[in-house]
Short mmCIF file of C-alpha atoms in Angstrom, two decimals:
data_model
loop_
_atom_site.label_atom_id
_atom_site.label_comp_id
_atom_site.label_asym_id
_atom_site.label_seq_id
_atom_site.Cartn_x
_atom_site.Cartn_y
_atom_site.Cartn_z
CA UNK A 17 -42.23 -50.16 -11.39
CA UNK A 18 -42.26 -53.87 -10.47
CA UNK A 19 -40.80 -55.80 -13.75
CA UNK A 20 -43.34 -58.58 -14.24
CA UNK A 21 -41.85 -62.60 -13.85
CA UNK A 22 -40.44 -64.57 -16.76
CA UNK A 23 -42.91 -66.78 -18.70
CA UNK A 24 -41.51 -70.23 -18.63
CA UNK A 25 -41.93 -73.01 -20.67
CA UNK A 26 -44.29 -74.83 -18.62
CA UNK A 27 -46.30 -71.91 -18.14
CA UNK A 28 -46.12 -71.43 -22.22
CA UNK A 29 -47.61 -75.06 -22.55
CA UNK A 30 -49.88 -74.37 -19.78
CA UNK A 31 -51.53 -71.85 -21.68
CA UNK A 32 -51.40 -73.23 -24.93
CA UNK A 33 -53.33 -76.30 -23.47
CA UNK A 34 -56.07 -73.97 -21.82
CA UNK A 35 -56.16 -71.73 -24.65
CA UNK A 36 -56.34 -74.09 -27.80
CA UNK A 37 -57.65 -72.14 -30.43
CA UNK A 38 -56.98 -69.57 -32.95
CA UNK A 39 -57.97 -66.16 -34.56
CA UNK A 40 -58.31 -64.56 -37.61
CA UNK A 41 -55.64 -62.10 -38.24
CA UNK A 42 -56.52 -59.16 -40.48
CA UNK A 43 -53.84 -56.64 -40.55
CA UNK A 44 -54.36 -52.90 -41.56
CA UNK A 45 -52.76 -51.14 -44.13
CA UNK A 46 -49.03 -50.27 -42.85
CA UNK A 47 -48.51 -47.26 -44.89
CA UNK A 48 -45.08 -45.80 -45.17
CA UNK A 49 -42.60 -44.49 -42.21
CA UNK A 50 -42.15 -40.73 -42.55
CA UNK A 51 -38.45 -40.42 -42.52
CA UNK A 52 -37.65 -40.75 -38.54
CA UNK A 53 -40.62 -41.59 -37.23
CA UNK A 54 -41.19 -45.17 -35.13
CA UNK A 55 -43.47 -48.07 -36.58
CA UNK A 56 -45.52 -49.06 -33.28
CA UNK A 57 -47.75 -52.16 -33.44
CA UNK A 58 -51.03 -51.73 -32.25
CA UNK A 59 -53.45 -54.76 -31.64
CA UNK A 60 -56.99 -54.14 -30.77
CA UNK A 61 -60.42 -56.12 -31.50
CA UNK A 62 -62.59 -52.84 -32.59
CA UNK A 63 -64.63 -53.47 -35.60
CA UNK A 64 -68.01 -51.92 -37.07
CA UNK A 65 -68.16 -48.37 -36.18
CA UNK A 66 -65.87 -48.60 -33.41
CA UNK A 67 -62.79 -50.03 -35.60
CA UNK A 68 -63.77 -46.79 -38.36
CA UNK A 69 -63.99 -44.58 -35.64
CA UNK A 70 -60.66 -45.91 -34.03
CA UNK A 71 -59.03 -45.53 -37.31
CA UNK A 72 -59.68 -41.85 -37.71
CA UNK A 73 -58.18 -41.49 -34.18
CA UNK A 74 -55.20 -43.31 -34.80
CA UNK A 75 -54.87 -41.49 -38.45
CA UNK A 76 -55.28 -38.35 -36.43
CA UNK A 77 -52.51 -39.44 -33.75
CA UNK A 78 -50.12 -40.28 -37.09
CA UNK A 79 -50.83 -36.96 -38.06
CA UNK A 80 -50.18 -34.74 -35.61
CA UNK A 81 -46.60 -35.43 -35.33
CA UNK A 82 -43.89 -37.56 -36.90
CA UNK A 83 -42.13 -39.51 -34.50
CA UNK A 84 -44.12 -42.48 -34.66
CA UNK A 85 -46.24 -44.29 -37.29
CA UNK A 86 -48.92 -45.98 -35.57
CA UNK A 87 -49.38 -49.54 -37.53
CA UNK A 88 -52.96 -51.42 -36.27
CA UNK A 89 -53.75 -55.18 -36.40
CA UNK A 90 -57.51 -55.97 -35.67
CA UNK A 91 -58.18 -59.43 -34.62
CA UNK A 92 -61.68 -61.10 -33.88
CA UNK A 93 -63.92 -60.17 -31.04
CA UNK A 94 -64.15 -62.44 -27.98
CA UNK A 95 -61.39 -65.38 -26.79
CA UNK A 96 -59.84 -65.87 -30.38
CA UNK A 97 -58.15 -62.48 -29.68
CA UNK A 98 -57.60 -63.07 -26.32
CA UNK A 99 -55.98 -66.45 -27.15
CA UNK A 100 -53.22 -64.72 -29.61
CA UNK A 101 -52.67 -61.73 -27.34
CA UNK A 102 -51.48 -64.02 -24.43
CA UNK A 103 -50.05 -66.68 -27.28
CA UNK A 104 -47.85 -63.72 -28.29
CA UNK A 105 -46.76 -62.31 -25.27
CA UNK A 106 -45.88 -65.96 -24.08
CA UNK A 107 -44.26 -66.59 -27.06
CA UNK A 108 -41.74 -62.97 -27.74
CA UNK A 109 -43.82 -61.62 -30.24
CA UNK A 110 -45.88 -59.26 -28.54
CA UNK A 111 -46.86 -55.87 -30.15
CA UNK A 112 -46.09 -52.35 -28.22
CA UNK A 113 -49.80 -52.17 -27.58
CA UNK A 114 -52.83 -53.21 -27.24
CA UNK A 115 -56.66 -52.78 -26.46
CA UNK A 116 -57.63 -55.53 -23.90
CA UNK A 117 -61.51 -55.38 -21.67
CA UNK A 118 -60.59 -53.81 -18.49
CA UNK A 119 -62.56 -56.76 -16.93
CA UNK A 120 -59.53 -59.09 -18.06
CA UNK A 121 -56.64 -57.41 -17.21
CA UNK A 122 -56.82 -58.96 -13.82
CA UNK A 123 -56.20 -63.04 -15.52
CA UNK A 124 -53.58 -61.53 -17.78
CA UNK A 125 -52.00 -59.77 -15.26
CA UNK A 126 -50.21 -63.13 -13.55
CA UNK A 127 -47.41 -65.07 -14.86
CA UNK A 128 -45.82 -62.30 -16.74
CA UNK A 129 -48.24 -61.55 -19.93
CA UNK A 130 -48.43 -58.13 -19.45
CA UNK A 131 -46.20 -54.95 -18.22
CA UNK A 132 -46.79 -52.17 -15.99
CA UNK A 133 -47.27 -48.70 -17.29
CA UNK A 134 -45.21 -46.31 -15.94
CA UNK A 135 -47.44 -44.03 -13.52
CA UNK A 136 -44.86 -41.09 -13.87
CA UNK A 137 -44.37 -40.92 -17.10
CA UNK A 138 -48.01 -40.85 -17.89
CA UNK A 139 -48.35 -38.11 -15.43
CA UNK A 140 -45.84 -36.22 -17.25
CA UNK A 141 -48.17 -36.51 -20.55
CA UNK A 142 -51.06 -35.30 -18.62
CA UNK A 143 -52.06 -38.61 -17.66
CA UNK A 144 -52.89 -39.60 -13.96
CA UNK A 145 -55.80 -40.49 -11.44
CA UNK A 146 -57.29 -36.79 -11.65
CA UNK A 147 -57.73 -36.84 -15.17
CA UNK A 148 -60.58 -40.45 -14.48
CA UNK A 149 -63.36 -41.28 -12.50
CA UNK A 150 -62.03 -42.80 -9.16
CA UNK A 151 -63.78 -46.29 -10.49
CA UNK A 152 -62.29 -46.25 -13.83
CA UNK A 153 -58.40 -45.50 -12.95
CA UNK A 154 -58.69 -47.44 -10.11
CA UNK A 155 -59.69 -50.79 -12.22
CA UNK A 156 -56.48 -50.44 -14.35
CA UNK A 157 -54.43 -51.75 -10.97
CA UNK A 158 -54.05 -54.85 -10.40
CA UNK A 159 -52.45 -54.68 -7.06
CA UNK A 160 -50.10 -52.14 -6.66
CA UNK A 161 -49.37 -51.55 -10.40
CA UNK A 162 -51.32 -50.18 -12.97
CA UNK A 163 -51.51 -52.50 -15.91
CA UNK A 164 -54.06 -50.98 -18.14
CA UNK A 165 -55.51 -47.61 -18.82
CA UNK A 166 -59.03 -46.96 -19.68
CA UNK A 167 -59.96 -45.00 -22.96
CA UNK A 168 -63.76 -45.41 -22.12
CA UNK A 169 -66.49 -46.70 -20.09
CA UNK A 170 -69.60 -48.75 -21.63
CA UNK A 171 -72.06 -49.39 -19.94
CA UNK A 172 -75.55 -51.02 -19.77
CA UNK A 173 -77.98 -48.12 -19.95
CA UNK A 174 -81.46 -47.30 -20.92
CA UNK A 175 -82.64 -45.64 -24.35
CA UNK A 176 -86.41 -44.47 -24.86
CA UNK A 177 -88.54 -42.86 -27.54
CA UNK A 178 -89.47 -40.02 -26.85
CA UNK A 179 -92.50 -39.48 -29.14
CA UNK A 180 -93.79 -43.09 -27.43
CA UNK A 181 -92.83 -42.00 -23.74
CA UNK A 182 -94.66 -38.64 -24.01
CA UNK A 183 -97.86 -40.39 -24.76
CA UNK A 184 -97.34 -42.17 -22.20
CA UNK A 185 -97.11 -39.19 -19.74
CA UNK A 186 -93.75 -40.62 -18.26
CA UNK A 187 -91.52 -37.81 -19.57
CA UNK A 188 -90.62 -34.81 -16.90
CA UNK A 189 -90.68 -31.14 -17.87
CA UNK A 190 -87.28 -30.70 -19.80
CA UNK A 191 -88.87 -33.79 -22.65
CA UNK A 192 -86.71 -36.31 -20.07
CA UNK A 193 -87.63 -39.77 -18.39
CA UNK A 194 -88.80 -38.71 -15.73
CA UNK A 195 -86.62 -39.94 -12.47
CA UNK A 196 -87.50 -43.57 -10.42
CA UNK A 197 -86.61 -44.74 -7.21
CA UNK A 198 -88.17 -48.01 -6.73
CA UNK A 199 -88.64 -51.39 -8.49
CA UNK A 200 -92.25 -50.71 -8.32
CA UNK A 201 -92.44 -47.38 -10.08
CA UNK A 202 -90.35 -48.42 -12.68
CA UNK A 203 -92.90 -51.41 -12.78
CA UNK A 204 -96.06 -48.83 -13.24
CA UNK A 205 -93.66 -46.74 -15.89
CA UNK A 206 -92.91 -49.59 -17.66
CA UNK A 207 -96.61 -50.50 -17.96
CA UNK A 208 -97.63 -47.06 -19.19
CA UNK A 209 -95.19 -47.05 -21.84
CA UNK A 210 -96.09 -50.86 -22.81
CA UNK A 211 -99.91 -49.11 -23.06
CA UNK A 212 -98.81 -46.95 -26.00
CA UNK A 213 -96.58 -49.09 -27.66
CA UNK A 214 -97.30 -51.47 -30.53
CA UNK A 215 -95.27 -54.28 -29.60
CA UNK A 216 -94.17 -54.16 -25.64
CA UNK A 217 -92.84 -51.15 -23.26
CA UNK A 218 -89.52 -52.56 -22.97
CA UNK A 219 -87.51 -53.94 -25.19
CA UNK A 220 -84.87 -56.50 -23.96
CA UNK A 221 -83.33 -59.66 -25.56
CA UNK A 222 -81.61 -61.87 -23.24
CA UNK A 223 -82.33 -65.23 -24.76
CA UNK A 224 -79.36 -67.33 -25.47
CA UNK A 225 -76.95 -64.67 -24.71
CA UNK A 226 -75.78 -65.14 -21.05
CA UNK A 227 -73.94 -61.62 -21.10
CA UNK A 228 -77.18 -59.85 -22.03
CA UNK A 229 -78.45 -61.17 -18.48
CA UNK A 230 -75.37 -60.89 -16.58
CA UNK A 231 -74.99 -56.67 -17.00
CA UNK A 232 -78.77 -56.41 -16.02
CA UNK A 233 -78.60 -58.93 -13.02
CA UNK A 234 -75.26 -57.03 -12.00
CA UNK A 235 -76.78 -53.74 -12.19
CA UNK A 236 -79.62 -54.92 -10.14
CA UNK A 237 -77.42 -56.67 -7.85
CA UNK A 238 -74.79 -54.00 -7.09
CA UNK A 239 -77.15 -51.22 -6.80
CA UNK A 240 -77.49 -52.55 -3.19
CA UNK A 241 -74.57 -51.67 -2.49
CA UNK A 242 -72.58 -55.05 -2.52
CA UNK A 243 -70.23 -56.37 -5.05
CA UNK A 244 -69.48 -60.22 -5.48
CA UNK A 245 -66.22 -61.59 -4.31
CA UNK A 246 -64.66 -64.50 -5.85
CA UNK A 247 -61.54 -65.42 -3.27
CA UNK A 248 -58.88 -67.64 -5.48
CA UNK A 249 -59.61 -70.96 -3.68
CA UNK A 250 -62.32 -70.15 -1.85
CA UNK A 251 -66.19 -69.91 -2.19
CA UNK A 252 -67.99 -67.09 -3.63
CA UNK A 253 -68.89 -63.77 -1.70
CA UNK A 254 -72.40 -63.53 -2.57
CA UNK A 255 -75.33 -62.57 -1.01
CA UNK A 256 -77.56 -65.06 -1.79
CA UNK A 257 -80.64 -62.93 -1.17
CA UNK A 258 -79.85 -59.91 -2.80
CA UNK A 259 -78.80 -62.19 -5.70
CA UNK A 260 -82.45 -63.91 -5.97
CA UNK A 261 -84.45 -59.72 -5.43
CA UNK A 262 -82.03 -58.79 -8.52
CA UNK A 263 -82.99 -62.08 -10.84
CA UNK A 264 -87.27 -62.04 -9.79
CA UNK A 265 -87.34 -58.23 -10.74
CA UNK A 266 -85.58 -59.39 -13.71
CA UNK A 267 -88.87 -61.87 -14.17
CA UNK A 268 -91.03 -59.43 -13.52
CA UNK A 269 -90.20 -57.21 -15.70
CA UNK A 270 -90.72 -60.25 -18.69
CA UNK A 271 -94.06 -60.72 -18.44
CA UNK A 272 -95.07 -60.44 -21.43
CA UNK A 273 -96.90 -57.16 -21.34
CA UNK A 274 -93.70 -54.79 -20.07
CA UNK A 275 -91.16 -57.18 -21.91
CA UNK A 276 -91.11 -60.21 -24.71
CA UNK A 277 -90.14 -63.65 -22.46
CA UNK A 278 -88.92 -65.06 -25.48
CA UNK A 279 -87.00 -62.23 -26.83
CA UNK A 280 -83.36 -62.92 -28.22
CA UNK A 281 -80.56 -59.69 -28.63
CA UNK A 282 -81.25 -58.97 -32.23
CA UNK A 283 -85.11 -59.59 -31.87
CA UNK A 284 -84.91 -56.76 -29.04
CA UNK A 285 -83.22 -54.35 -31.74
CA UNK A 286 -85.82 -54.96 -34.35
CA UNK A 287 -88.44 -53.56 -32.00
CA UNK A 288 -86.52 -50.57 -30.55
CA UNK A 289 -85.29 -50.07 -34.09
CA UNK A 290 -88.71 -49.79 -35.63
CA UNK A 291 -90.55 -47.55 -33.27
CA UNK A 292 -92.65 -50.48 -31.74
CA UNK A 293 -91.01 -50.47 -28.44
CA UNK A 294 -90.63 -47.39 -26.02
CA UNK A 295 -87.76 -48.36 -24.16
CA UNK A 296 -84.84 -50.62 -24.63
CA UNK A 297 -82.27 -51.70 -22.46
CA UNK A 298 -78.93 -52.24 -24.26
CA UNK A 299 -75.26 -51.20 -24.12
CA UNK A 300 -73.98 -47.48 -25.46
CA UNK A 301 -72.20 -49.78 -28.62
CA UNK A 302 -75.76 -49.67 -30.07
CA UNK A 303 -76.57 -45.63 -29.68
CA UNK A 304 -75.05 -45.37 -33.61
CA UNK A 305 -77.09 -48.21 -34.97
CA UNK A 306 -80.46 -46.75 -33.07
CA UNK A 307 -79.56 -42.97 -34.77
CA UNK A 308 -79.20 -44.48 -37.85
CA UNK A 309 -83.07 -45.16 -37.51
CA UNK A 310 -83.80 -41.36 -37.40
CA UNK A 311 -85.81 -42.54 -34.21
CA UNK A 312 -86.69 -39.79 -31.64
CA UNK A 313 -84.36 -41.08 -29.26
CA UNK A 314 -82.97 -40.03 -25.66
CA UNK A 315 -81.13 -42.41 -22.98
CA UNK A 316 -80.44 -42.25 -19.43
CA UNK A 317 -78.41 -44.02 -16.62
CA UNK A 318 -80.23 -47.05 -15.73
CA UNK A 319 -82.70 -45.74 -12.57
CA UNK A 320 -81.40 -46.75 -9.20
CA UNK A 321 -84.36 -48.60 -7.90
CA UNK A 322 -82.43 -50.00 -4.81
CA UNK A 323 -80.92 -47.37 -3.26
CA UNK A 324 -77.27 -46.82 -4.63
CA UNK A 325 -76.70 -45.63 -8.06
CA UNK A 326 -74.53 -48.22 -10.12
CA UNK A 327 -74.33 -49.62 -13.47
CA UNK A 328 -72.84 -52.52 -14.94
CA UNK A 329 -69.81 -51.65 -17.28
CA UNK A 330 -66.65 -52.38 -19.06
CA UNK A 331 -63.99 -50.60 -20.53
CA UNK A 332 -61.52 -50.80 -23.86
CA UNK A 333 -58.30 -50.40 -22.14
CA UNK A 334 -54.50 -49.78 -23.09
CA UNK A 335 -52.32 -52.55 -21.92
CA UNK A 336 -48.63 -53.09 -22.81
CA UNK A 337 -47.98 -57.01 -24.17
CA UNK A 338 -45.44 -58.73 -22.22
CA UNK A 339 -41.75 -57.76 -23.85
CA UNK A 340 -38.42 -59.32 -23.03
CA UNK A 341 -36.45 -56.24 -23.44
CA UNK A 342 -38.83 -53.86 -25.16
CA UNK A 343 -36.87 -50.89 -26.70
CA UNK A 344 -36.80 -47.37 -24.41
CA UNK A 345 -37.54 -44.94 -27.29
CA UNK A 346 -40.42 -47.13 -28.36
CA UNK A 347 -42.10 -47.48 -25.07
CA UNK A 348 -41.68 -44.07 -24.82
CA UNK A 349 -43.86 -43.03 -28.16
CA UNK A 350 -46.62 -45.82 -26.90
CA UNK A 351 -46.87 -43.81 -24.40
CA UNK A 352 -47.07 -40.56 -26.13
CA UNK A 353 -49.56 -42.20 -28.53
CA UNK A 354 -52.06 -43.11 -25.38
CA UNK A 355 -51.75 -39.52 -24.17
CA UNK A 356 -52.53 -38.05 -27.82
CA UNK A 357 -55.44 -40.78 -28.25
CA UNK A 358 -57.03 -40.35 -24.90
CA UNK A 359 -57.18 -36.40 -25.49
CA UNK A 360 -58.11 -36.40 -28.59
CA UNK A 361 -61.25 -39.12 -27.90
CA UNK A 362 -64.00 -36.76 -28.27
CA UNK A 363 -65.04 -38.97 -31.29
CA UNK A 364 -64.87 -41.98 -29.74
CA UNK A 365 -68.36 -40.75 -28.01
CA UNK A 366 -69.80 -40.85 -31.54
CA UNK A 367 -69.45 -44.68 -31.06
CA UNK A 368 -71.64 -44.24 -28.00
CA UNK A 369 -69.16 -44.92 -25.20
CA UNK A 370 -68.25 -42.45 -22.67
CA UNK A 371 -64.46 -41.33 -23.41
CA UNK A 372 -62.39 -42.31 -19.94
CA UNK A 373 -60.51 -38.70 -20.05
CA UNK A 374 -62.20 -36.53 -17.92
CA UNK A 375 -61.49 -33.05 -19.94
CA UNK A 376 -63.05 -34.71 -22.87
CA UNK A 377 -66.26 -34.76 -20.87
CA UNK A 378 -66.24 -31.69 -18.67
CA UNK A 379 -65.45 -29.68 -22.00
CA UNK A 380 -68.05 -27.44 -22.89
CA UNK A 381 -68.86 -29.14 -26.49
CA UNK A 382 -69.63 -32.66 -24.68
CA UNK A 383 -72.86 -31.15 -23.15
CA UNK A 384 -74.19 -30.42 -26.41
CA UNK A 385 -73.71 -34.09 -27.46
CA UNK A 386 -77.02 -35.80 -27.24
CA UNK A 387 -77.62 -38.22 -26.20
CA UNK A 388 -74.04 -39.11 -24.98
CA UNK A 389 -74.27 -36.03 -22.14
CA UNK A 390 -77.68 -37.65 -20.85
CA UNK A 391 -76.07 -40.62 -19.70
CA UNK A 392 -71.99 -39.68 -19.43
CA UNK A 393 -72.88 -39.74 -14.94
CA UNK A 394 -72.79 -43.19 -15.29
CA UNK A 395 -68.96 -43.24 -15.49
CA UNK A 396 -69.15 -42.27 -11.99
CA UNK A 397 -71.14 -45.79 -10.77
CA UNK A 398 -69.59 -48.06 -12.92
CA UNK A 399 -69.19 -51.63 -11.86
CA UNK A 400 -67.22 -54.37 -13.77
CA UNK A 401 -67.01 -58.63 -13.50
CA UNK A 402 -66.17 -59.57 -10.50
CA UNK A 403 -62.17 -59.39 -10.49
CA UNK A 404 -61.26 -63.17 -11.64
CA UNK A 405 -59.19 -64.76 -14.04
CA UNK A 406 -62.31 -66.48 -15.87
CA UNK A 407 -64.32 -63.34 -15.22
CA UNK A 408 -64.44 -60.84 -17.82
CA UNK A 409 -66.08 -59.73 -21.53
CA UNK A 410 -65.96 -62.44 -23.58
CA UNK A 411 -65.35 -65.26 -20.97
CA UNK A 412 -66.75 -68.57 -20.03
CA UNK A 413 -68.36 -66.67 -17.07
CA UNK A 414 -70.72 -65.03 -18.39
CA UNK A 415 -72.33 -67.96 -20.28
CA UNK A 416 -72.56 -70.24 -17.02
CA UNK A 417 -74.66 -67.22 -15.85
CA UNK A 418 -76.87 -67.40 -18.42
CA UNK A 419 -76.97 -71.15 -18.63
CA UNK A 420 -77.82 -71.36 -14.73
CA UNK A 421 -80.61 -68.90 -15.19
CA UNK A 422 -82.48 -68.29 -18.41
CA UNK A 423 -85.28 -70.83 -17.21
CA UNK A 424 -85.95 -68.34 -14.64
CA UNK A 425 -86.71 -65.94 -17.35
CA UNK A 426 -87.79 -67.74 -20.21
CA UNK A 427 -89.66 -70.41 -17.73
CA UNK A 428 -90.87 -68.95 -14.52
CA UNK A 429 -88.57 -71.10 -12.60
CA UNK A 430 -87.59 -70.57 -9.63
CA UNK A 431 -84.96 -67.67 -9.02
CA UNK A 432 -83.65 -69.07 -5.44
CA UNK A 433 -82.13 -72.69 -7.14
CA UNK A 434 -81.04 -70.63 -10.30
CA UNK A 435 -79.09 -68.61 -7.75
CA UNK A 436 -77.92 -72.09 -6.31
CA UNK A 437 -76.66 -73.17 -9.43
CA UNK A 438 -74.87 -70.31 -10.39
CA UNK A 439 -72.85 -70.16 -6.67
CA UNK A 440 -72.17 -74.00 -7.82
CA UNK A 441 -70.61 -73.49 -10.42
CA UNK A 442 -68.59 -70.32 -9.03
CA UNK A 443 -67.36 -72.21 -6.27
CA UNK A 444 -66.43 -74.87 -8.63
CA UNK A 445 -64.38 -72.56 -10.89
CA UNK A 446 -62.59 -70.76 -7.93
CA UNK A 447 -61.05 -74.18 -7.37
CA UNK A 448 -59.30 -74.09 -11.15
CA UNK A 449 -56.14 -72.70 -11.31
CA UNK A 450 -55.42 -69.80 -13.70
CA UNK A 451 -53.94 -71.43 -16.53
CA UNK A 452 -51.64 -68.03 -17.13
CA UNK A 453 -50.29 -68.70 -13.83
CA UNK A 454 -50.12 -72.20 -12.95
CA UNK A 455 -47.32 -71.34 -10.08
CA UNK A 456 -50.33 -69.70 -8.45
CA UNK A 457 -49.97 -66.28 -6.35
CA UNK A 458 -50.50 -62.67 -7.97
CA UNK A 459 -49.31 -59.95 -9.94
#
């Protein structure tokens, strides 16, 4: 296991500089140490029904032994927690754990912010590359180390009402959506569900929210097979022309009879949420929120209309904080902790994500987990940001996406120069250094 650089001081100003901001701490209750067991800090950014359903796993994993006393801090969503993660590990008072996006490992991963995990040891706990889908383990490495490890995948994916879609006639003979394999039949689909709906056949609010159009444009994109590149000092690795098919389907599909063109993220919810839509394209994090409505609900993988099955994705991930000289026994019980939360995360599906740990899925009681077992293949096509340092949940990126091609959307404008824009301004961010590693090089 490669021990990661020291953070120096002008690295520790660097960041401070590119990172100026600062986040809400709200700290959990403590509790009380049973007599010999280990406090471990635990930062993560779950709130809503994730953070309660995290809780009751991590009140289960205090429970069910007593050598350590898990202890959680939840900070806010998005780059204030980012910010005080890497302030914190820069600074010698990192936590033994925390919950990062897999998507920004990779820019934390440089200059020393975070550890490696110990492949052996995890394998030891029952932890190791045949207990994930390939895509998933494989995204915790950056390089040759591994320097997160998945507890789920979420991806984008496609919910439906059932009651709507059967008037419709779109629904196969098991009650399911019945199966796609073209941009054109999901076009005709689309239009028969918008024909029995009383607001549109697909619900989908992208306005203002750049990371709303990024996961559908990705999923578009990389279903051809192709992933983006973004070389460190380079240009991007883009196809320009795939790029432009993905974004006008995206147009098409707004036209204002399939899908709202002026339809913002909470607007889309509303008319999912009250039975005037018949399909809705969202993340899993909404699946509790949409059963809430008592709504005769099913989802699905997002159809593969251009010839490889893939959907855009992300994943809450265990990374170890940066430590000087972290203590041996209380590595050791952050690691036993992972192991006991990862196979004990059949709950965490109740949140909607899929849990990372394979035996949680193949068991017998996930198939009879609806909708989560209708849509639980997608873990096998998942496809995160682009691997950069501004990439990522919660970045910058995502928002020049947006910004370079809502008019296309909202507008009708044209798809090739939004596509223009958005290489512009890739190409123009490649050329920043990563402000966690202004030396430069990798992990």
């Amino acid at each position: 296991m490669t021990a990661p650089p020291a953070f120096s001081r002008r690295q520790f100003l660097g960041l401070a500089t590119a990172l100026a901001g600062t986040a809400a701490l709200a700290a959990c209750s403590p509790g009380a140490v049973a007599p010999g067991a280990r406090p471990l800090e635990f930062w993560h950014l779950l709130s809503g029904a994730d953070g309660i359903t995290m809780s009751g796993l991590i009140d289960s994993a205090n429970a069910g032994q007593n050598a350590y006393l898990v202890r959680p801090t939840v900070l806010s969503w998005g780059e204030p927690y980012y910010t005080k993660l890497a302030m914190a590990a820069a600074g010698g008072r990192a936590p033994d754990l925390s919950v990062m996006h897999a998507s920004r490992v990779v820019g934390y991963a440089p200059g020393g912010l975070l550890d490696t995990w110990d492949v052996q040891r995890l394998a030891e706990l029952g932890v190791d590359e045949r207990t994930f889908p390939a895509a998933i383990w494989e995204k915790g490495f950056v390089g040759d180390n591994l320097y997160s490890v998945a507890l789920d995948a979420h991806p984008f994916i496609l919910m439906y009402n059932t009651e709507i879609c059967e008037r419709a006639g779109v629904l196969d003979g098991d009650g399911r959506l019945r199966a796609v394999s073209s941009p054109e039949d999901f076009l005709e689909l689309a239009r028969a569900v918008a024909g029995e709906s009383e607001g549109h056949g697909l619900s989908y609010g992208y306005l203002g929210d750049g990371a709303q159009m990024w996961r559908l444009f990705y999923t578009f994109y990389t279903q051809h097979g192709l992933e983006i590149g973004l070389p460190e000092g380079g240009s991007a690795d883009m196809d320009d022309d795939v790029a432009v098919t993905a974004l006008t389907f995206m147009q098409q599909l707004l036209d204002g009879e399939i899908a709202a063109r002026e339809n913002d993220y909470q607007s889309a919810i509303a008319e999912f949420a009250t039975g005037r839509s018949g399909l809705f394209l969202t993340g899993v994090w909404e699946l509790r929120s949409m059963q809430e409505q008592d709504l005769p609900l099913d989802a699905t993988i997002i159809p593969t209309l251009f010839g490889t099955p893939s959907v855009y994705a992300d994943s809450h991930a265990f990374t170890l904080p940066h430590q000087s000289s972290p203590d041996p026994q209380t590595r050791d019980l952050v690691y036993r902790f992972v192991a006991d939360i990862l196979k004990g995360s059949f709950d965490w599906a109740g949140a909607g994500h899929i849990p990372a740990y394979l035996p949680v899925t193949e068991a017998p009681d996930y198939a009879d987990l609806l909708p989560q077992a209708h849509y639980a293949e997608a873990a096998e096509y998942v496809r995160y940001d682009p691997p950069a340092w501004f990439t990522g949940s919660g970045s910058r990126f995502q928002a020049e996406f947006g910004s370079a091609v809502q008019n296309v959307l909202l507008g009708g404008d044209d798809p090739s120069a939004a596509i223009a824009r958005f290489r512009s301004r890739l190409d123009s961010q490649l050329k920043t250094p990563n402000p966690a590693n202004p030396e430069g090089g990798t992990a």
